[in-house]
Short mmCIF file of C-alpha atoms and ligand atoms in Angstrom, two decimals:
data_model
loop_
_atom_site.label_atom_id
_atom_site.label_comp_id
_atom_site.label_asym_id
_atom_site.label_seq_id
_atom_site.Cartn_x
_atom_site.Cartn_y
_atom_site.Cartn_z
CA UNK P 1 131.06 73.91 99.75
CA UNK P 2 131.60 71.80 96.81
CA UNK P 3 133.77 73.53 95.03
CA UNK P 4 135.19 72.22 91.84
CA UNK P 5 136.71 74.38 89.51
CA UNK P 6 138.22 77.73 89.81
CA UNK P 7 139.16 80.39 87.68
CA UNK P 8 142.25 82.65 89.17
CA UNK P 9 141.30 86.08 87.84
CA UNK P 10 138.34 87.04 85.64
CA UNK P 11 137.91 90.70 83.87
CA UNK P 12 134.33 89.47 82.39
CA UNK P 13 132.40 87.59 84.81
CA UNK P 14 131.44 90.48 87.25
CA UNK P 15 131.18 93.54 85.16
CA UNK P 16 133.21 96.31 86.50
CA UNK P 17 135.18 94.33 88.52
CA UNK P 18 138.38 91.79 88.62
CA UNK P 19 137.30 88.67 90.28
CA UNK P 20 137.92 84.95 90.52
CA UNK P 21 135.15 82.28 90.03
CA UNK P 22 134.33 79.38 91.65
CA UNK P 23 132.42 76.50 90.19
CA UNK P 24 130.07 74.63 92.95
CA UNK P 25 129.46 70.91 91.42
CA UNK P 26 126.13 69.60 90.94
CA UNK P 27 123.08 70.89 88.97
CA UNK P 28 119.02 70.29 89.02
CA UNK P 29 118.60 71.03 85.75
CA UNK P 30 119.80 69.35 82.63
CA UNK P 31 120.07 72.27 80.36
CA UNK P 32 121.03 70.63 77.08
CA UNK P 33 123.38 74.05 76.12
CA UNK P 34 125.22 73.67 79.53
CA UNK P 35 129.07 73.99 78.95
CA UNK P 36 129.78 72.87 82.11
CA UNK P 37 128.29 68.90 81.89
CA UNK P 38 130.96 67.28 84.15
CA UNK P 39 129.77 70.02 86.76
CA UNK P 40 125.98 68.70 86.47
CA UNK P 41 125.99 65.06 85.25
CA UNK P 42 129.43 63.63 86.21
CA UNK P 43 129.99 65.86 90.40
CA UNK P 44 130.24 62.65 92.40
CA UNK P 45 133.69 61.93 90.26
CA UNK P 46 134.91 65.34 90.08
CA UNK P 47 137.71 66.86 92.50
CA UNK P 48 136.83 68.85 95.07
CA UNK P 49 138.84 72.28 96.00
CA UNK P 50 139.02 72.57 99.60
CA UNK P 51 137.14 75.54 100.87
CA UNK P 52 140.01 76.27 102.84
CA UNK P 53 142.11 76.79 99.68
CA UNK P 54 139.72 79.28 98.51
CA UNK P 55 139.73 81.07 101.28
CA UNK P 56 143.27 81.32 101.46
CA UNK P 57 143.76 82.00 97.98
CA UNK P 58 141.21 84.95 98.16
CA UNK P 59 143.55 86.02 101.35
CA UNK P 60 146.12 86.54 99.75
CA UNK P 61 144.75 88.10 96.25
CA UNK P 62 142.97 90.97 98.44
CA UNK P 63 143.79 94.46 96.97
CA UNK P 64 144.42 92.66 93.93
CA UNK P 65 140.79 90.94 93.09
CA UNK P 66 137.72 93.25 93.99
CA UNK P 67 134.76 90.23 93.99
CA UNK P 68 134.27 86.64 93.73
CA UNK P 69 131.67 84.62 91.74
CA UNK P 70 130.26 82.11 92.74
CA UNK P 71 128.87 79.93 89.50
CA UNK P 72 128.23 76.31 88.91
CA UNK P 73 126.49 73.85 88.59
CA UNK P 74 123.71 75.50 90.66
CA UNK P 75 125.77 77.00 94.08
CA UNK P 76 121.83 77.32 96.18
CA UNK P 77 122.29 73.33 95.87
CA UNK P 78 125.24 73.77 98.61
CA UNK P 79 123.95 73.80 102.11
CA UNK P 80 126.96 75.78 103.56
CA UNK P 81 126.37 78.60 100.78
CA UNK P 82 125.64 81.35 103.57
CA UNK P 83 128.39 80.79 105.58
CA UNK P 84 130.82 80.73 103.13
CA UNK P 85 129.37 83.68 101.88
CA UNK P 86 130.13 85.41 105.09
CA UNK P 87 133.08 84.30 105.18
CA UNK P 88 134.52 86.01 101.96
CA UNK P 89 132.23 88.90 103.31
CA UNK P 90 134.79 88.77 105.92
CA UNK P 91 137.80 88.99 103.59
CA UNK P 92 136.35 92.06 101.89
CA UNK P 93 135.19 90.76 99.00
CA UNK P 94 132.11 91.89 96.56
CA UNK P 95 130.40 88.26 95.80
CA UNK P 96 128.30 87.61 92.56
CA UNK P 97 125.79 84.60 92.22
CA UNK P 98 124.82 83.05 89.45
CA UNK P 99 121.48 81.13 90.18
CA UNK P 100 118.95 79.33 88.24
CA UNK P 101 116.24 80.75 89.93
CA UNK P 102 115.16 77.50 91.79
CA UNK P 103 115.91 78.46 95.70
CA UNK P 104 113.79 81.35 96.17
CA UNK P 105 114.04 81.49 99.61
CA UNK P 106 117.85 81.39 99.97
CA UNK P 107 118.18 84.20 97.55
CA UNK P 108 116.37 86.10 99.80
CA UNK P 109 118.09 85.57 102.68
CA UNK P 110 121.09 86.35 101.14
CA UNK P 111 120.27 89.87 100.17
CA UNK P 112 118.58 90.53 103.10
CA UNK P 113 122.00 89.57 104.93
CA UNK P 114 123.97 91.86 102.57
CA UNK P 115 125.71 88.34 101.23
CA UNK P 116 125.60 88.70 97.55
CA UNK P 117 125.98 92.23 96.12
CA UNK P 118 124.62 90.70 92.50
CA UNK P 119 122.89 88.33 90.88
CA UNK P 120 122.31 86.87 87.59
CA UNK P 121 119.82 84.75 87.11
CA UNK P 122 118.93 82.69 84.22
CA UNK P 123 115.50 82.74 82.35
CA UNK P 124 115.73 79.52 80.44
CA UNK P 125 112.88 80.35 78.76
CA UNK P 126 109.18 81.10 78.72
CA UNK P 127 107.14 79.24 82.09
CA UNK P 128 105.36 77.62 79.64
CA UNK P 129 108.26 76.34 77.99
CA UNK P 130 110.77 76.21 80.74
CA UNK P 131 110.57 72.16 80.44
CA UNK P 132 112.13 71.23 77.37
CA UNK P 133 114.88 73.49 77.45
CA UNK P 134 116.14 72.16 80.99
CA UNK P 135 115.78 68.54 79.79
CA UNK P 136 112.73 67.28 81.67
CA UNK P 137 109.21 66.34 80.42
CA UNK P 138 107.42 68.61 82.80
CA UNK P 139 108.38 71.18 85.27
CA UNK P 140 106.17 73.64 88.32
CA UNK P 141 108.10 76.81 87.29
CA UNK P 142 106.43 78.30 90.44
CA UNK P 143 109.93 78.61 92.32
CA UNK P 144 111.14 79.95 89.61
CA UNK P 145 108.33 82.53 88.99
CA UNK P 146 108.94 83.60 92.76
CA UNK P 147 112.42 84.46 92.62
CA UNK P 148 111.81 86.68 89.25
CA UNK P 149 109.01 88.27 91.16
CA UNK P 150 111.13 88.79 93.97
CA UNK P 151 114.21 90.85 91.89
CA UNK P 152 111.53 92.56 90.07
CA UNK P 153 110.02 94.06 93.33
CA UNK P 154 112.42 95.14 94.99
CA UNK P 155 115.84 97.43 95.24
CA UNK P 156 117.55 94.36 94.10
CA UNK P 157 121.13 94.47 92.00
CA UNK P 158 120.40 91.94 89.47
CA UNK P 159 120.37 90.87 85.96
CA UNK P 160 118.34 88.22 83.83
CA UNK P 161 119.85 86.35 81.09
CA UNK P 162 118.64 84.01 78.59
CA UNK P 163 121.35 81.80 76.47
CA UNK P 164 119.38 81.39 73.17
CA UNK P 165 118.98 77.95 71.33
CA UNK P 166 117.08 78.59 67.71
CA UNK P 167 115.15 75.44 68.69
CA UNK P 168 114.04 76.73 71.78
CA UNK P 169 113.46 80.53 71.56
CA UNK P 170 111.14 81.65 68.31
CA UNK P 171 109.07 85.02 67.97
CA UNK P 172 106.17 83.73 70.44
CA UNK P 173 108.44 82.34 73.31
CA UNK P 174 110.49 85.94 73.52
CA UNK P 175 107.31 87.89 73.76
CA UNK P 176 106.43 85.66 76.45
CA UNK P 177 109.45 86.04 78.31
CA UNK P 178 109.31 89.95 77.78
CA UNK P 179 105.98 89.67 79.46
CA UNK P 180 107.07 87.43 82.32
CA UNK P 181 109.91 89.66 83.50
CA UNK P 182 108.32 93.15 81.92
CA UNK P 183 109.99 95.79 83.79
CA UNK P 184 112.94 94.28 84.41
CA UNK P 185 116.48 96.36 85.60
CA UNK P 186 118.87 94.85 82.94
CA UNK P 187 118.10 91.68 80.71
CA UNK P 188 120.90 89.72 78.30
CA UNK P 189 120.28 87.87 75.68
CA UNK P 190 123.00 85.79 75.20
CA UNK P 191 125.11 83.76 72.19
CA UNK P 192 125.59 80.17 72.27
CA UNK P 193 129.08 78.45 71.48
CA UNK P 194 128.74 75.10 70.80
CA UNK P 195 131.77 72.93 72.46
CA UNK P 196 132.07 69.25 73.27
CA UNK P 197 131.80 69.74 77.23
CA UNK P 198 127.81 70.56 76.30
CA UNK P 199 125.29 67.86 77.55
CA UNK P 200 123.59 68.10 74.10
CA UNK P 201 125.67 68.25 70.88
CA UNK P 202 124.48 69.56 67.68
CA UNK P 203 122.41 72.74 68.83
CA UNK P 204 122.79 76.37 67.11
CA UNK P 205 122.61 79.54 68.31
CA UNK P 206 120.18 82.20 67.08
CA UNK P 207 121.53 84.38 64.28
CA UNK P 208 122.40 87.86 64.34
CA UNK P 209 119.37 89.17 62.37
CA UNK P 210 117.21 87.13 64.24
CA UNK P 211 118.80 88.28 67.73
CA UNK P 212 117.89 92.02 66.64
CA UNK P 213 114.80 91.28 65.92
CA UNK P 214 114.54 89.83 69.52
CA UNK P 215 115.94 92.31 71.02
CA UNK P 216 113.37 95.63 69.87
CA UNK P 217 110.94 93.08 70.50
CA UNK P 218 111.81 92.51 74.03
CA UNK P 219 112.84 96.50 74.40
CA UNK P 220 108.96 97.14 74.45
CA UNK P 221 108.93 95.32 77.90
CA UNK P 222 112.44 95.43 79.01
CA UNK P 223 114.09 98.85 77.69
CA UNK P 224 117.46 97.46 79.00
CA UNK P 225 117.47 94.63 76.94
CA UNK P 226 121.75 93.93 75.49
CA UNK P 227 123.12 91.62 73.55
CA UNK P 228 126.12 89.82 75.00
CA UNK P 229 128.84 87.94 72.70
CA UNK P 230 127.24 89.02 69.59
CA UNK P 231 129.70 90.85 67.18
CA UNK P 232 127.01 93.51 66.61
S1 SF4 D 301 123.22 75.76 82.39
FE1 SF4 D 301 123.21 76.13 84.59
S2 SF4 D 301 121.18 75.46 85.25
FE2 SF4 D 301 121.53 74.52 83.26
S3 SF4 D 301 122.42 72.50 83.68
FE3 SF4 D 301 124.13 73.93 83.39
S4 SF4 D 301 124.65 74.64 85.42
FE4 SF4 D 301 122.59 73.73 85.55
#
């Protein structure tokens, strides 16, 4: 595992619970909001926590921490993923993962093998508009539509979340993304904070009249639809 940040002890990255995160280097996407751009653009130069250190760390913390997640970059990228995971299984740990959506198949497996007791997964945006907002030209959103359709269909624990950019997300595009994960079990719509360790500078978050308006929109398709950092 590539690990290369960590954060000690968390009381808001895995609801309910006091955990650490881990930040696995390296991204596919270029998601112009990302606040973690040395994670996706710069890995190669980036220091690397030994896996054993994490371990041990996690060792000693037990009884004091209750999960782990495991965040990046994107952590599917890692080829070792499930057997670290079962590793920290080992220790007694709950494990989050926070996934783009783009390794269907591994996310399986991983439930399946009891390995992650949550997910959240991004929705970057509508399919249709999934491009843009990840920093490509074009992009086959069919991995992507797989894994959705995969939480949505089964006894998954999951969440969706979409970070929104006013550039990106207007009227038409949330309707769409109601629509592409109607029915969903819990769906956040999330505020963006500018800061300088974003790959793009100079985008704004959607305002809080606009983010209500979103959000009874989306409620027609998603009655669990929050907001999340929004002084509401
Ligand atoms: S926001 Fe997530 S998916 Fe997008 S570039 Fe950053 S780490 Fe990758």
């Amino acid at each position: 595992m590539n690990v290369s940040g960590i954060e000690k002890m968390s009381l808001v990255d895995y609801d309910g619970f006091v955990a650490s995160t881990i930040f696995t280097a390296g991204c596919n996407f270029r998601c112009g909001f990302c606040h973690n751009s040395p994670l996706v653009l710069d890995c190669k130069n980036l220091p690397i926590i030994p896996e054993e250190e994490v371990l041990a760390y996690l060792n000693k913390r037990k009884g004091i921490l209750d999960g782990l997640c495991i965040s990046g970059g994107e952590p599917t990228l890692q080829p070792d993923l499930k057997n670290f995971c079962e590793k920290v299984k080992a220790l007694g740990y709950k494990i989050k993962l926070d996934t783009n959506g783009t390794n269907p198949k591994l996310v399986k497996e991983l439930w399946k093998e009891k390995l992650i007791d949550y997910f959240a997964m991004d929705i970057k945006n509508d399919p249709s508009s999934y491009a843009q907002i990840i920093g490509f030209d074009k992009y086959d959103t069919s991995k992507i539509v797989e894994t959705v359709d995969f939480f949505l269909n089964n006894d998954v624990d999951y969440e969706f979340r979409t970070t929104l950019i006013s550039d990106f997300h207007k009227e038409d595009n949330i309707r769409k993304i109601g629509l592409f994960i109607k029915g969903a079990k819990k769906y956040f719509l999330q505020k963006f904070k500018d800061s300088e360790s974003c790959i793009k500078s100079h985008l704004c978050a959607v305002d809080e009249k606009t983010v209500l308006k979103f959000q009874n929109i989306l409620r027609e398709y998603i009655p669990n639809t929050y907001l999340r950092g929004y002084d509401l």
